Amino acid sequence: MNTLKNTVFVLLLSLALIGCTREHITNVTPALNETLSLPSSGSARVGQSLTVQVTNIDESRCPSNAICVRYGNVKVAVALSTGTSSQSGTLCLGDCGGQTLRNRDTTNIQLEHNQYKVILTEVKPYPGNAPATTKQTAELIVVK
């Protein structure tokens, strides 16, 4: 009977460990100029030594199923780092204080002697188009 209990325990423990994942880390290593999709607190290595991290997604866009006085915006905080250097920036889509709505945003980040351009193309899902529990992801392109 003890052997059966031990076998069942090991089986359940194995299933529990298999179910554990690290959602916030991307296993794909995209190259520069390729679109990467990262959740808040998610990171990816781009090329050989560059790490891109989405440190925060601040959502305030008007849901697609609502009528709003203003469009709102979504701000994405990113950090780029190499082994010895790290810099951050913020990108914004929607009503970001300018005269036109932004459907794309770009920021330049200097790391050591390299200049990188980070382009935010989209944040998915758009509010109101998916269940509230759906984790948002930022679509980014990094160009050197």
PDB file of N, CA, C and O in Angstrom, residues 24 36-44 51-58 75-80 91 120 136-140:
ATOM      1  N   HIS A  24       6.577  34.517 -18.646  1.00  0.00           N
ATOM      2  CA  HIS A  24       7.106  35.842 -18.941  1.00  0.00           C
ATOM      3  C   HIS A  24       8.439  35.816 -19.677  1.00  0.00           C
ATOM      4  O   HIS A  24       8.967  36.858 -20.022  1.00  0.00           O
ATOM      5  N   LEU A  36       8.681  41.161 -32.002  1.00  0.00           N
ATOM      6  CA  LEU A  36       8.588  40.289 -30.849  1.00  0.00           C
ATOM      7  C   LEU A  36       7.392  40.694 -30.016  1.00  0.00           C
ATOM      8  O   LEU A  36       7.037  41.860 -29.952  1.00  0.00           O
ATOM      9  N   SER A  37       6.745  39.722 -29.434  1.00  0.00           N
ATOM     10  CA  SER A  37       5.544  39.939 -28.647  1.00  0.00           C
ATOM     11  C   SER A  37       5.859  39.587 -27.199  1.00  0.00           C
ATOM     12  O   SER A  37       6.150  38.435 -26.895  1.00  0.00           O
ATOM     13  N   LEU A  38       5.801  40.602 -26.313  1.00  0.00           N
ATOM     14  CA  LEU A  38       6.173  40.397 -24.913  1.00  0.00           C
ATOM     15  C   LEU A  38       5.080  40.878 -23.972  1.00  0.00           C
ATOM     16  O   LEU A  38       4.554  41.974 -24.130  1.00  0.00           O
ATOM     17  N   PRO A  39       4.769  40.083 -22.947  1.00  0.00           N
ATOM     18  CA  PRO A  39       3.835  40.539 -21.924  1.00  0.00           C
ATOM     19  C   PRO A  39       4.546  41.466 -20.944  1.00  0.00           C
ATOM     20  O   PRO A  39       5.784  41.565 -20.953  1.00  0.00           O
ATOM     21  N   SER A  40       3.790  42.116 -20.083  1.00  0.00           N
ATOM     22  CA  SER A  40       4.393  42.938 -19.030  1.00  0.00           C
ATOM     23  C   SER A  40       5.277  42.039 -18.177  1.00  0.00           C
ATOM     24  O   SER A  40       4.897  40.930 -17.832  1.00  0.00           O
ATOM     25  N   SER A  41       6.459  42.496 -17.869  1.00  0.00           N
ATOM     26  CA  SER A  41       7.496  41.749 -17.138  1.00  0.00           C
ATOM     27  C   SER A  41       8.120  40.649 -17.979  1.00  0.00           C
ATOM     28  O   SER A  41       8.894  39.851 -17.468  1.00  0.00           O
ATOM     29  N   GLY A  42       7.811  40.597 -19.267  1.00  0.00           N
ATOM     30  CA  GLY A  42       8.402  39.599 -20.147  1.00  0.00           C
ATOM     31  C   GLY A  42       9.673  40.131 -20.775  1.00  0.00           C
ATOM     32  O   GLY A  42       9.865  41.338 -20.923  1.00  0.00           O
ATOM     33  N   SER A  43      10.569  39.214 -21.124  1.00  0.00           N
ATOM     34  CA  SER A  43      11.809  39.631 -21.753  1.00  0.00           C
ATOM     35  C   SER A  43      12.211  38.629 -22.820  1.00  0.00           C
ATOM     36  O   SER A  43      11.746  37.494 -22.837  1.00  0.00           O
ATOM     37  N   ALA A  44      13.079  39.080 -23.723  1.00  0.00           N
ATOM     38  CA  ALA A  44      13.596  38.228 -24.788  1.00  0.00           C
ATOM     39  C   ALA A  44      15.002  38.687 -25.122  1.00  0.00           C
ATOM     40  O   ALA A  44      15.304  39.884 -25.057  1.00  0.00           O
ATOM     41  N   THR A  51      19.146  42.231 -24.476  1.00  0.00           N
ATOM     42  CA  THR A  51      17.924  41.766 -23.831  1.00  0.00           C
ATOM     43  C   THR A  51      16.913  42.896 -23.850  1.00  0.00           C
ATOM     44  O   THR A  51      17.229  44.034 -23.495  1.00  0.00           O
ATOM     45  N   VAL A  52      15.694  42.584 -24.288  1.00  0.00           N
ATOM     46  CA  VAL A  52      14.595  43.542 -24.328  1.00  0.00           C
ATOM     47  C   VAL A  52      13.575  43.093 -23.297  1.00  0.00           C
ATOM     48  O   VAL A  52      13.185  41.931 -23.274  1.00  0.00           O
ATOM     49  N   GLN A  53      13.160  44.018 -22.432  1.00  0.00           N
ATOM     50  CA  GLN A  53      12.154  43.691 -21.421  1.00  0.00           C
ATOM     51  C   GLN A  53      11.038  44.722 -21.440  1.00  0.00           C
ATOM     52  O   GLN A  53      11.291  45.919 -21.531  1.00  0.00           O
ATOM     53  N   VAL A  54       9.798  44.252 -21.368  1.00  0.00           N
ATOM     54  CA  VAL A  54       8.646  45.130 -21.167  1.00  0.00           C
ATOM     55  C   VAL A  54       8.454  45.178 -19.660  1.00  0.00           C
ATOM     56  O   VAL A  54       8.109  44.176 -19.036  1.00  0.00           O
ATOM     57  N   THR A  55       8.724  46.336 -19.056  1.00  0.00           N
ATOM     58  CA  THR A  55       8.652  46.432 -17.596  1.00  0.00           C
ATOM     59  C   THR A  55       7.256  46.783 -17.105  1.00  0.00           C
ATOM     60  O   THR A  55       6.909  46.483 -15.970  1.00  0.00           O
ATOM     61  N   ASN A  56       6.431  47.408 -17.979  1.00  0.00           N
ATOM     62  CA  ASN A  56       5.072  47.761 -17.574  1.00  0.00           C
ATOM     63  C   ASN A  56       4.219  48.080 -18.799  1.00  0.00           C
ATOM     64  O   ASN A  56       4.711  48.637 -19.773  1.00  0.00           O
ATOM     65  N   ILE A  57       2.940  47.718 -18.723  1.00  0.00           N
ATOM     66  CA  ILE A  57       1.949  48.132 -19.720  1.00  0.00           C
ATOM     67  C   ILE A  57       0.843  48.841 -18.954  1.00  0.00           C
ATOM     68  O   ILE A  57       0.208  48.251 -18.086  1.00  0.00           O
ATOM     69  N   ASP A  58       0.655  50.129 -19.249  1.00  0.00           N
ATOM     70  CA  ASP A  58      -0.348  50.950 -18.568  1.00  0.00           C
ATOM     71  C   ASP A  58      -1.472  51.250 -19.567  1.00  0.00           C
ATOM     72  O   ASP A  58      -1.322  52.085 -20.449  1.00  0.00           O
ATOM     73  N   LYS A  75       0.499  52.984 -22.529  1.00  0.00           N
ATOM     74  CA  LYS A  75       1.930  53.288 -22.412  1.00  0.00           C
ATOM     75  C   LYS A  75       2.678  52.014 -22.072  1.00  0.00           C
ATOM     76  O   LYS A  75       2.242  51.237 -21.221  1.00  0.00           O
ATOM     77  N   VAL A  76       3.790  51.818 -22.758  1.00  0.00           N
ATOM     78  CA  VAL A  76       4.609  50.629 -22.560  1.00  0.00           C
ATOM     79  C   VAL A  76       6.011  51.067 -22.157  1.00  0.00           C
ATOM     80  O   VAL A  76       6.669  51.804 -22.889  1.00  0.00           O
ATOM     81  N   ALA A  77       6.446  50.625 -20.985  1.00  0.00           N
ATOM     82  CA  ALA A  77       7.797  50.905 -20.516  1.00  0.00           C
ATOM     83  C   ALA A  77       8.694  49.736 -20.912  1.00  0.00           C
ATOM     84  O   ALA A  77       8.338  48.567 -20.679  1.00  0.00           O
ATOM     85  N   VAL A  78       9.815  50.046 -21.543  1.00  0.00           N
ATOM     86  CA  VAL A  78      10.753  49.013 -21.992  1.00  0.00           C
ATOM     87  C   VAL A  78      12.136  49.287 -21.426  1.00  0.00           C
ATOM     88  O   VAL A  78      12.475  50.426 -21.113  1.00  0.00           O
ATOM     89  N   ALA A  79      12.917  48.226 -21.300  1.00  0.00           N
ATOM     90  CA  ALA A  79      14.313  48.346 -20.885  1.00  0.00           C
ATOM     91  C   ALA A  79      15.150  47.501 -21.830  1.00  0.00           C
ATOM     92  O   ALA A  79      14.782  46.368 -22.148  1.00  0.00           O
ATOM     93  N   LEU A  80      16.248  48.050 -22.299  1.00  0.00           N
ATOM     94  CA  LEU A  80      17.204  47.323 -23.116  1.00  0.00           C
ATOM     95  C   LEU A  80      18.475  47.176 -22.304  1.00  0.00           C
ATOM     96  O   LEU A  80      18.881  48.120 -21.599  1.00  0.00           O
ATOM     97  N   LEU A  91       7.007  54.123 -24.476  1.00  0.00           N
ATOM     98  CA  LEU A  91       6.339  54.285 -25.767  1.00  0.00           C
ATOM     99  C   LEU A  91       4.852  54.421 -25.516  1.00  0.00           C
ATOM    100  O   LEU A  91       4.330  53.921 -24.517  1.00  0.00           O
ATOM    101  N   LEU A 120       7.084  50.460 -31.119  1.00  0.00           N
ATOM    102  CA  LEU A 120       5.880  49.819 -30.595  1.00  0.00           C
ATOM    103  C   LEU A 120       4.826  49.881 -31.691  1.00  0.00           C
ATOM    104  O   LEU A 120       4.444  50.966 -32.122  1.00  0.00           O
ATOM    105  N   GLN A 136      -2.083  41.085 -21.533  1.00  0.00           N
ATOM    106  CA  GLN A 136      -1.727  41.951 -22.658  1.00  0.00           C
ATOM    107  C   GLN A 136      -0.287  41.710 -23.094  1.00  0.00           C
ATOM    108  O   GLN A 136       0.580  41.413 -22.270  1.00  0.00           O
ATOM    109  N   THR A 137      -0.049  41.869 -24.380  1.00  0.00           N
ATOM    110  CA  THR A 137       1.296  41.758 -24.918  1.00  0.00           C
ATOM    111  C   THR A 137       1.595  42.969 -25.794  1.00  0.00           C
ATOM    112  O   THR A 137       0.713  43.494 -26.463  1.00  0.00           O
ATOM    113  N   ALA A 138       2.829  43.407 -25.746  1.00  0.00           N
ATOM    114  CA  ALA A 138       3.288  44.513 -26.578  1.00  0.00           C
ATOM    115  C   ALA A 138       4.047  43.948 -27.780  1.00  0.00           C
ATOM    116  O   ALA A 138       4.882  43.063 -27.624  1.00  0.00           O
ATOM    117  N   GLU A 139       3.721  44.468 -28.964  1.00  0.00           N
ATOM    118  CA  GLU A 139       4.394  44.056 -30.199  1.00  0.00           C
ATOM    119  C   GLU A 139       5.493  45.093 -30.466  1.00  0.00           C
ATOM    120  O   GLU A 139       5.204  46.268 -30.695  1.00  0.00           O
ATOM    121  N   LEU A 140       6.739  44.649 -30.427  1.00  0.00           N
ATOM    122  CA  LEU A 140       7.899  45.547 -30.564  1.00  0.00           C
ATOM    123  C   LEU A 140       8.817  45.091 -31.692  1.00  0.00           C
ATOM    124  O   LEU A 140       8.916  43.903 -31.968  1.00  0.00           O
TER     125      LEU A 140
END
